[in-house]
XYZ file of C-alpha atoms in Angstrom:
529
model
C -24.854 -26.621 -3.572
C -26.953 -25.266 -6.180
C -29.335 -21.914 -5.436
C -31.007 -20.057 -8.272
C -29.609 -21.811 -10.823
C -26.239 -21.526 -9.533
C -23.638 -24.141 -9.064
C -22.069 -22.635 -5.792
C -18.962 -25.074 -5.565
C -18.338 -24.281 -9.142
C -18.017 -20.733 -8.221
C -15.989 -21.053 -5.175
C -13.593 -23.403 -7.523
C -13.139 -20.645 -10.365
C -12.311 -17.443 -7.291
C -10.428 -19.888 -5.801
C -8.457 -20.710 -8.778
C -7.974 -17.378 -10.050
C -6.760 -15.929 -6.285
C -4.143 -18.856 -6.717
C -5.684 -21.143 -3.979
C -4.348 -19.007 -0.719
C -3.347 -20.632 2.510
C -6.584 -20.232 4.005
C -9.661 -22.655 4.881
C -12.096 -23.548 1.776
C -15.004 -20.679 2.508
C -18.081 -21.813 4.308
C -21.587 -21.119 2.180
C -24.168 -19.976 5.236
C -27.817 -20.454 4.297
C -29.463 -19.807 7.523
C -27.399 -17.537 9.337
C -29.735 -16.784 12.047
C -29.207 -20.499 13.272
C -25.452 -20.910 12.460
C -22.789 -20.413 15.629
C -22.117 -17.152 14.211
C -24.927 -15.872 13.925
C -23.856 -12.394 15.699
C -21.100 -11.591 13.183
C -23.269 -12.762 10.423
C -25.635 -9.995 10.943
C -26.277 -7.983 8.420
C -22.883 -8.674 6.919
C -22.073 -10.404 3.545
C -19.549 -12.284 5.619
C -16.839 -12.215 7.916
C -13.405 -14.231 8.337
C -12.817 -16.256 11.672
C -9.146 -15.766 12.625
C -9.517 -19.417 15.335
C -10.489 -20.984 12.521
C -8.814 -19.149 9.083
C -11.943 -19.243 7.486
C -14.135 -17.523 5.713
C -18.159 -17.826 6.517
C -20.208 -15.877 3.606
C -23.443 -14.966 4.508
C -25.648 -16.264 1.112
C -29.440 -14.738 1.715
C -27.587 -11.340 2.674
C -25.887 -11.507 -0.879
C -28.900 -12.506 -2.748
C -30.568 -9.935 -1.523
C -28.417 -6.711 -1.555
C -25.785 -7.664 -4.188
C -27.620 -10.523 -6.561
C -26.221 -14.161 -6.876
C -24.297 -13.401 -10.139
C -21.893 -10.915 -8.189
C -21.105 -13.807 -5.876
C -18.069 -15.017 -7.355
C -16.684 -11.296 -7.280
C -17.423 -11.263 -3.637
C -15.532 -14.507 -3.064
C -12.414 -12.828 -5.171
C -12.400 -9.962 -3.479
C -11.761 -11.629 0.432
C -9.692 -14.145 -0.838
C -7.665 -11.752 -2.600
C -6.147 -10.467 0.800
C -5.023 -13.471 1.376
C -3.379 -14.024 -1.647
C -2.105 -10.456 -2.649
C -2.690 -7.832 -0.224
C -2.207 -7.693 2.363
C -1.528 -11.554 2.634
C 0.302 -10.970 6.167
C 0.079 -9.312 9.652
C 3.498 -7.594 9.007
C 2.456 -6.404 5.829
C -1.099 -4.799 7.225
C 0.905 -3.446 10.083
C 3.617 -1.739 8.218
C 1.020 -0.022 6.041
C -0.852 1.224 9.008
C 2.322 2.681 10.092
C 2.786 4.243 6.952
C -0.514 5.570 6.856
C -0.373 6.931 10.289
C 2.337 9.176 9.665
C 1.230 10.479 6.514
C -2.129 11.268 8.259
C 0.150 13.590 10.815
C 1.413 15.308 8.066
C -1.818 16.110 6.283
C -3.880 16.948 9.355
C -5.928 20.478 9.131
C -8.790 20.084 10.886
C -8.084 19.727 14.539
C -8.894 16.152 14.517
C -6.373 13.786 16.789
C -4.477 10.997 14.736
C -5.609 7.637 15.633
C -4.042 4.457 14.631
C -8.060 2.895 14.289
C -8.188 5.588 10.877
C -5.137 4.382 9.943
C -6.522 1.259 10.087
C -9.076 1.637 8.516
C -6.956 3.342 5.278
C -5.258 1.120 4.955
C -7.723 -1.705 4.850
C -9.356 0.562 1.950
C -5.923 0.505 0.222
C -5.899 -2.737 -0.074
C -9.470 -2.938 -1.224
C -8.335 -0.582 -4.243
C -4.822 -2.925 -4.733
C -7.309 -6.006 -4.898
C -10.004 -5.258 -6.981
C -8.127 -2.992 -9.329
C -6.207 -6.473 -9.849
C -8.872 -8.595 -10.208
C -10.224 -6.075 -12.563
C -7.038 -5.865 -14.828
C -6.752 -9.154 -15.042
C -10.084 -10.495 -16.473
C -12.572 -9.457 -14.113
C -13.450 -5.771 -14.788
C -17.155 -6.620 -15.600
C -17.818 -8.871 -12.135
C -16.030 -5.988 -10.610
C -18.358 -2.865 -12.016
C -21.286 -5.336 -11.586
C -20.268 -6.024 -7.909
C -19.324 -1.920 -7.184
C -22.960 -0.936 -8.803
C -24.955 -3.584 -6.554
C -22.705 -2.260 -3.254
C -23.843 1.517 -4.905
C -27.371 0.454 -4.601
C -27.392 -1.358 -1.485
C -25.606 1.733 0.522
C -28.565 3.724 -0.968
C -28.985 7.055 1.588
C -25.558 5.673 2.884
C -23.043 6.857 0.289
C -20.681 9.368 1.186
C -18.645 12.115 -0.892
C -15.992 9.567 0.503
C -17.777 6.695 -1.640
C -18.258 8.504 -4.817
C -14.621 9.425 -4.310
C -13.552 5.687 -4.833
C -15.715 4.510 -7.050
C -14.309 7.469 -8.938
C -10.743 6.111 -8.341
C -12.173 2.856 -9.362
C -13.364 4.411 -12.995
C -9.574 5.706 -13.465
C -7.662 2.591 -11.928
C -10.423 0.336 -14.565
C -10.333 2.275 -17.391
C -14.251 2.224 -17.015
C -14.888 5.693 -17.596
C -18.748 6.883 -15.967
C -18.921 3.030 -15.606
C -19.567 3.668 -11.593
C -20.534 7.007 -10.604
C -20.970 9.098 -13.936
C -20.540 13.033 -13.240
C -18.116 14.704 -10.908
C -16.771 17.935 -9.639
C -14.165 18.011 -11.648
C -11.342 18.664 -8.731
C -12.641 14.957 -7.119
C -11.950 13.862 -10.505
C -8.502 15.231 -11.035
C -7.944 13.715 -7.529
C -8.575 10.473 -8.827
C -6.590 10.476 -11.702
C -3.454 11.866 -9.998
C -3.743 8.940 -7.400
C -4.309 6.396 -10.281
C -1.135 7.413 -11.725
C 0.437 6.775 -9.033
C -0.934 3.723 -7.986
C -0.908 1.596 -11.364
C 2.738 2.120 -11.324
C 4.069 -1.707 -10.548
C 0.470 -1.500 -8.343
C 1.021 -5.229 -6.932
C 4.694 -4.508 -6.003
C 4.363 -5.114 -2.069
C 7.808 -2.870 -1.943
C 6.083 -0.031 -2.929
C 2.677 -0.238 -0.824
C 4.233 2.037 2.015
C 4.893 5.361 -0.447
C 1.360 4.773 -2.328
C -0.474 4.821 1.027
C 1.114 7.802 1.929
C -0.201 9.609 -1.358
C -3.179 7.461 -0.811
C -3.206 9.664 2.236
C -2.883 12.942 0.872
C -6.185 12.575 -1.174
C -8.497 10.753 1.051
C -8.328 12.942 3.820
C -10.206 15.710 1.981
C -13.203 13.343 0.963
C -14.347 12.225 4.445
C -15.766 13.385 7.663
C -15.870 10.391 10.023
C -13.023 7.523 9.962
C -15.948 5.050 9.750
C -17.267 5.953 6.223
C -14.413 3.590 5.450
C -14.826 0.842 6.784
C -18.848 1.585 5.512
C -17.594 1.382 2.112
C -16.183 -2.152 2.218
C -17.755 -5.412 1.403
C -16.144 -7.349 4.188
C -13.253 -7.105 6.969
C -10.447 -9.331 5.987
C -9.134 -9.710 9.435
C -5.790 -10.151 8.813
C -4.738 -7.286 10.664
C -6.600 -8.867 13.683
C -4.341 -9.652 16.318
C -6.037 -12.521 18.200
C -4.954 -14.836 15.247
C -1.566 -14.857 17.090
C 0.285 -13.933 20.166
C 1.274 -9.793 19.563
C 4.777 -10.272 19.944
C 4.847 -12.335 17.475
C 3.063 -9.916 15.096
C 5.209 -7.433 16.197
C 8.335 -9.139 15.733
C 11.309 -7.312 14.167
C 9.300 -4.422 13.037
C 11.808 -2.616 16.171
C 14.472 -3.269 12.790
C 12.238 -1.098 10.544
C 10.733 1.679 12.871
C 12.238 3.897 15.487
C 11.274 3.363 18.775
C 8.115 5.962 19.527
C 6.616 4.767 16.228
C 6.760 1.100 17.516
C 5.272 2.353 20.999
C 2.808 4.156 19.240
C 2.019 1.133 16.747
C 1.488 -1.515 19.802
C -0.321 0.426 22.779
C -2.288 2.170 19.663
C -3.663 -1.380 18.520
C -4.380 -1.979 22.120
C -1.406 -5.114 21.901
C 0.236 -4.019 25.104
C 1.578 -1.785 27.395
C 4.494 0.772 27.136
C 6.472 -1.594 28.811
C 6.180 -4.942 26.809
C 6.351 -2.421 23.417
C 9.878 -1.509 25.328
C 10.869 -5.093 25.961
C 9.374 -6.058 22.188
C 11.436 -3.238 21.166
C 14.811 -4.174 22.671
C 14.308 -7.349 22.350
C 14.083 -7.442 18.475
C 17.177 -5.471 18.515
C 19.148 -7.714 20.671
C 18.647 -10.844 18.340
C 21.311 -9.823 15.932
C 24.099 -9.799 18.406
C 23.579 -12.677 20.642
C 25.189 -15.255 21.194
C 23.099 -18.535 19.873
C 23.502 -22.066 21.232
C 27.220 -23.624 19.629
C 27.501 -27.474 18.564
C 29.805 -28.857 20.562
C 32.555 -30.134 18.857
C 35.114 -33.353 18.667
C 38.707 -33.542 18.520
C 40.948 -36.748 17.630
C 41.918 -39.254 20.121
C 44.069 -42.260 20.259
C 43.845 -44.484 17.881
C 41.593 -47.550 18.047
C 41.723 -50.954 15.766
C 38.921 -50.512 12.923
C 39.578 -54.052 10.760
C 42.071 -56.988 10.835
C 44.520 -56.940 7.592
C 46.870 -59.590 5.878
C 50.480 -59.079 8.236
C 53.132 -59.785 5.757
C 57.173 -59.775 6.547
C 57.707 -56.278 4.987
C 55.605 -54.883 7.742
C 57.233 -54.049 11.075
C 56.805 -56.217 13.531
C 56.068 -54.793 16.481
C 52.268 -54.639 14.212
C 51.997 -58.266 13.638
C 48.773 -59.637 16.478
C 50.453 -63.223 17.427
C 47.287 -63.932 19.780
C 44.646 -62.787 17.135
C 46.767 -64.719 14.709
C 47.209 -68.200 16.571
C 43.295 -67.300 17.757
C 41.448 -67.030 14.652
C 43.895 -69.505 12.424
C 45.653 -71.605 14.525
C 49.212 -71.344 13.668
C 51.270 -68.600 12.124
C 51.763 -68.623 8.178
C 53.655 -65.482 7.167
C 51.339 -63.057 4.764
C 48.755 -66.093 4.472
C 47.378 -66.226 8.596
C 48.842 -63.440 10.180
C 47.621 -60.480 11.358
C 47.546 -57.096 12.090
C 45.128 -54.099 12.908
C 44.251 -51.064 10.652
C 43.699 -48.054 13.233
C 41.717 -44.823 13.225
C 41.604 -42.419 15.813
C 38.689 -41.756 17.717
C 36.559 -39.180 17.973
C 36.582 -37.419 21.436
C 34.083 -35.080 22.509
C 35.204 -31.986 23.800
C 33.975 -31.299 27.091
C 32.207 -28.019 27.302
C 33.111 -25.632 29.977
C 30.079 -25.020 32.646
C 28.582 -21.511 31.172
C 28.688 -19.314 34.190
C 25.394 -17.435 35.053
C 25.178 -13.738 34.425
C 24.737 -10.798 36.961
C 23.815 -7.972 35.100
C 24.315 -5.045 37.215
C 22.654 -1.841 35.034
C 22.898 2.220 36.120
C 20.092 3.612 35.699
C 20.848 6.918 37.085
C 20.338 10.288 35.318
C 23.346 10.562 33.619
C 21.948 7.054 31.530
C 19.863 7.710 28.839
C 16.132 6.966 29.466
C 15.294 3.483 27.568
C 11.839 4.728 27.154
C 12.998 8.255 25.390
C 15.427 7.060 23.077
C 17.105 3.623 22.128
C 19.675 3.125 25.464
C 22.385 1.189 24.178
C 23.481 0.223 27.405
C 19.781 -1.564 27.986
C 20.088 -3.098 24.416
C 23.683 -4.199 25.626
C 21.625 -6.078 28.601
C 19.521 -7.485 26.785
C 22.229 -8.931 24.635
C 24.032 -10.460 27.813
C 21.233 -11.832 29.286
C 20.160 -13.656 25.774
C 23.111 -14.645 25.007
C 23.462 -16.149 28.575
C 19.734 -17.742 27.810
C 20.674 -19.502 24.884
C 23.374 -21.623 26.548
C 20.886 -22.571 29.331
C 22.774 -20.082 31.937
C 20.793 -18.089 34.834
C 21.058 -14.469 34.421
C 20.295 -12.163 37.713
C 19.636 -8.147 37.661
C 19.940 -5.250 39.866
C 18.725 -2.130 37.826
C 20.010 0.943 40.698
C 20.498 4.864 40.873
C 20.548 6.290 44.126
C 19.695 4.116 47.850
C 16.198 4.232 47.315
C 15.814 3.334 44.230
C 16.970 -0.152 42.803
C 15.436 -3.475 41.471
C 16.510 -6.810 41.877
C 16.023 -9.900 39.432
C 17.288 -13.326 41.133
C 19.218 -15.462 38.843
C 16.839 -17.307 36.693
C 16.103 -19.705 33.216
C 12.946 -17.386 32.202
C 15.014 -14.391 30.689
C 11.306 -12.675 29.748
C 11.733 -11.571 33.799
C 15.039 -9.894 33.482
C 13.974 -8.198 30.269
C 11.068 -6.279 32.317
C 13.241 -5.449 34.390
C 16.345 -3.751 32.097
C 13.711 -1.518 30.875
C 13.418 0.027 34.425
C 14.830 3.944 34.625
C 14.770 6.180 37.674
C 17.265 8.942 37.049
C 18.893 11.088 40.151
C 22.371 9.552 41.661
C 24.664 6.987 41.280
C 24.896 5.057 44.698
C 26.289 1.080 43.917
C 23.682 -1.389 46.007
C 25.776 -3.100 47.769
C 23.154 -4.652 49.328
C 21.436 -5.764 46.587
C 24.687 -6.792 45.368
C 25.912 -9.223 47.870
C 22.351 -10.810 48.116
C 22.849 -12.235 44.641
C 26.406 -12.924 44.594
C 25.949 -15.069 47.713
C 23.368 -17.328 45.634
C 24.083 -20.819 44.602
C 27.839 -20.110 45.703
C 28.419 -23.708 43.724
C 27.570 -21.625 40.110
C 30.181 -19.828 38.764
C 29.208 -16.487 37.707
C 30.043 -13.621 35.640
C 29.532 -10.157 37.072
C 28.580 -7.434 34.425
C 28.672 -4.029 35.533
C 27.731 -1.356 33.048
C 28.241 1.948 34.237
C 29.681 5.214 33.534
C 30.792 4.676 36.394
C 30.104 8.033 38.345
C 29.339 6.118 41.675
C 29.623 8.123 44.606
C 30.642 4.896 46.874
C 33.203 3.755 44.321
C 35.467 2.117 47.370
C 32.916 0.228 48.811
C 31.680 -0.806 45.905
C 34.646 -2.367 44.164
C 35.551 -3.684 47.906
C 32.366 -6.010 47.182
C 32.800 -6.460 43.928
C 36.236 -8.070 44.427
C 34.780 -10.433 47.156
C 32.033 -11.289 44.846
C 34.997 -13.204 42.587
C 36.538 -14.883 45.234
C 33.130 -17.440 46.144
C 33.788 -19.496 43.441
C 37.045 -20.497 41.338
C 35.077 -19.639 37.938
C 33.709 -16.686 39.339
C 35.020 -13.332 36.746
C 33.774 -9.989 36.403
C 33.470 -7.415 33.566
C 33.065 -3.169 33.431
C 31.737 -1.071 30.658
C 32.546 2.226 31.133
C 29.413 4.415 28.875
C 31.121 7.370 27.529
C 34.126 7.711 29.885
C 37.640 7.366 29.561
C 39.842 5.023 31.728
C 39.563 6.907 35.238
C 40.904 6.497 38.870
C 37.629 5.000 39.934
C 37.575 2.409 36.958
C 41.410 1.219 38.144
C 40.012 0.798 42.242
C 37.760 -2.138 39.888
C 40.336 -3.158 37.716
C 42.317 -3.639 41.046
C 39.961 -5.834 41.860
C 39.854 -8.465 39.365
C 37.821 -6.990 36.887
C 38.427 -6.585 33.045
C 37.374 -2.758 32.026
C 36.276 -2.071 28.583
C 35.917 1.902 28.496
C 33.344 2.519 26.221
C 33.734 6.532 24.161
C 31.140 6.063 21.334
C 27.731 4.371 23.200
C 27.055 2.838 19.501
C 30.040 0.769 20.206
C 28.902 -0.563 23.687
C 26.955 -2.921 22.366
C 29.136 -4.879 20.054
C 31.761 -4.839 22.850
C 29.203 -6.481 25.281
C 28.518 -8.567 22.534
C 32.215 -9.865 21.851
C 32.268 -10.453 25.673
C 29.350 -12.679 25.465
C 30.725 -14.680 22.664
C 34.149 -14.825 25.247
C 31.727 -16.317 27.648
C 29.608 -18.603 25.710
C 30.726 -19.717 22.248
């Protein structure tokens, strides 16, 4: 394709080339975008990516006319240069908008409430600077001043203290001195040489992103008005940081391991990914994975032995070993050493039969005396959530009753989709600590032909503590398989945890709440490994 004297697909080959060809679909040229599919999002836009498709759909007459064809091949670098070096990933985007978020709390003075859509939108600047600044150190400082002066021009009545501002960070991070914006006041300019500094130390180091946002942070603030001068100031979206390229749990996933828990509920319902209560089960749910139980080969043992392959029988061989009838069979007669027989033998490989994994019945307190799951990380929740995974992997049901007092209680029956019980561990009510022994009996009394495992963590302050271990004890006695566990939360061996040892229960008391969880977890491997 050829325009203006310009060999397009030579262009596209040479950004292509230097960005290190990134995973992403070859860009799409648009010559008529009022006409195209896309013609919305082509709108007055140099371009846009489409995350259904991973590609990139550049809007030619809109770049003729406000940048110039010769600044097309820096316009090609610079989107496929988030693809390649920053941000590259969701995780990556997300962790700096994180970052950026709390650095914005820190620096706020002007009354204005902390969104995460401006800490978007810094860092989706930041890794404009992180880009270009590459591109520009590494061969392509002239198509880089030449693409920043055309943007200057075409923003015209647009440009912002915030603009001058970067293209003044542009002239330090270049070494282009008055290549972009000229004269300063000489405080913006100070500005930009501090965060220059800062930033060309290791600047494509991915390890260091998070800290440089933060001082990224510090400066812009002072420079803008309106979170959207931003986004003004770019040539494009990148769109990695859009979340309908992939399911948000997925784009979520283990961040729980690098972020305390209001920061992740902050991160997700701020994004608009979901609601407090799948951040919760996101939450827990990453934590979980490093202490369940995951599905075990089953192994073989040696059996009897077996013949593999007739040998040569000779008269130094016992001879209970010598095979008369394969002998007279195969040979005719019997010729010591020269016709007769006898077996080498291996032993076989048996199978060992693995036991039926018993379904789970989670039974949770979620009283007042448990911490709130929502509040602060509840290790007996993340202790659930490792049961009832670990009970997943092996293809066991897992039931829940989540309780506090007798109005309050809900009840999970035993099922395969453990996404259902996870909703529901997540459940707090607070008040008292009444056992449902309703509740209770309904799901013990299910599939009677399943053995089960009843897990009861407590701290075991139930007011009905006879009746209670009364059912609990009948609960073991529907099925021959049918055992029971305790986990006392911050409580020493009491009188009320011996009327359900009595029972036929096992009672792990529990005095550090960090420890619940790898106790729960041992049990589980008990149970399923």
């Amino acid at each position: 394709m050829r325009i203006l004297g310009v060999e397009l697909d030579e262009v596209l080959e040479r950004a292509r080339a230097f960005c290190g060809y990134p995973r992403i679909m070859e860009p799409e040229f648009v010559l008529n975008p009022s006409s195209h599919p896309h013609a919305a999002k082509l709108h007055d836009r140099y371009g846009f990516w489409e995350p259904s498709e991973n590609r990139i759909y550049i809007n030619v007459p809109e770049v003729l006319e406000k940048l110039g064809i010769q600044n097309m091949e820096g316009v090609l670098v610079y989107q496929l240069l988030h693809y390649a070096l920053a941000p590259f990933d969701m995780r990556t985007a997300l962790r700096l908008t994180a970052s950026a978020k709390l650095a914005l709390e820190e620096v706020k003075d002007r009354g204005r409430p902390v969104t995460f859509q401006e800490a978007m939108a810094i860092q989706r600047l930041f890794c404009d600077l992180v880009n270009v600044t590459y591109a520009a150190r590494n061969g392509m400082r002239e198509q880089m001043i030449s693409l920043y002066r055309a943007q200057d021009r075409a923003l015209g009545w647009k440009q912002s203290r915030m603009w001058k501002f970067l293209l003044c960070c542009f002239e330090e991070l270049w070494e282009a001195p008055e290549a972009l914006v000229g004269r300063v006041p000489a405080e913006m300019r100070q500005d930009a040489r501090r965060l220059a500094s800062r930033m060309l130390d290791r600047p494509f180091a991915a390890a260091g992103w998070e800290q440089k946002v933060r001082f990224l942070v510090g400066y812009l603030h002072k420079y803008y008005e309106d979170p959207a001068e931003m986004d003004e100031s770019r040539l494009m979206d990148h769109g990695i940081d859009d979340l309908r390229s992939r399911s948000p749990e997925e784009a979520f996933r283990s961040l729980a391991l690098e972020m305390g828990m209001q920061d992740f509920k902050e991160l997700v319902g701020g994004l608009g990914a979901g609601t407090e209560t799948q951040a919760l089960v996101w939450y827990y749910r990453d934590l979980s994975r490093r202490y369940e139980v995951r599905f075990q080969p089953v192994r073989s043992e040696a059996g009897e032995e077996v013949p593999h392959a007739p040998l040569a029988w000779g008269m130094a061989d016992p001879f209970e070993r010598l095979d008369l009838p394969y002998t007279l069979y195969t040979a005719g007669k019997a010729v010591p050493t020269l016709t007769t027989k006898q077996w080498e033998k291996v032993r076989m490989d048996v199978v060992t039969r693995r036991k039926t994994p018993p379904d789970v019945i989670i039974i949770l307190d979620a009283s007042g005396s448990m911490t709130n799951p929502a509040s602060e990380v509840a290790n007996a929740v993340l202790a659930g959530f490792v049961m009832a995974r670990s009970a997943g992997n092996l293809g066991a049901k897992v039931g829940l009753v989540v309780y506090s007092d007798q109005q309050r209680s809900l009840v999970v029956e035993p099922v395969w989709d453990i996404r259902r019980v996870e909703e529901g561990l997540v459940t707090y009510y607070g008040g008292g600590t009444v056992f449902p022994v309703r509740e209770f009996r309904y799901l013990a009394s299910l599939e009677p032909h399943r053995p089960k495992h009843f897990c009861l963590i407590s701290d075991t302050e139930i007011t009905n503590i006879a009746e209670a271990s009364e059912h609990l004890g009948e609960a073991l006695q529907m099925h021959p398989e049918n055992s029971g566990s305790v986990f006392l939360i911050d409580q020493a061996y009491n009188e009320k945890a011996e009327l359900i040892r009595r029972a036929g229960y096992d009672v792990f008391p529990v005095s550090r709440g960090e420890d619940l969880v790898r106790i729960v977890a041992g049990k589980a491997q008990e149970l399923y490994a």
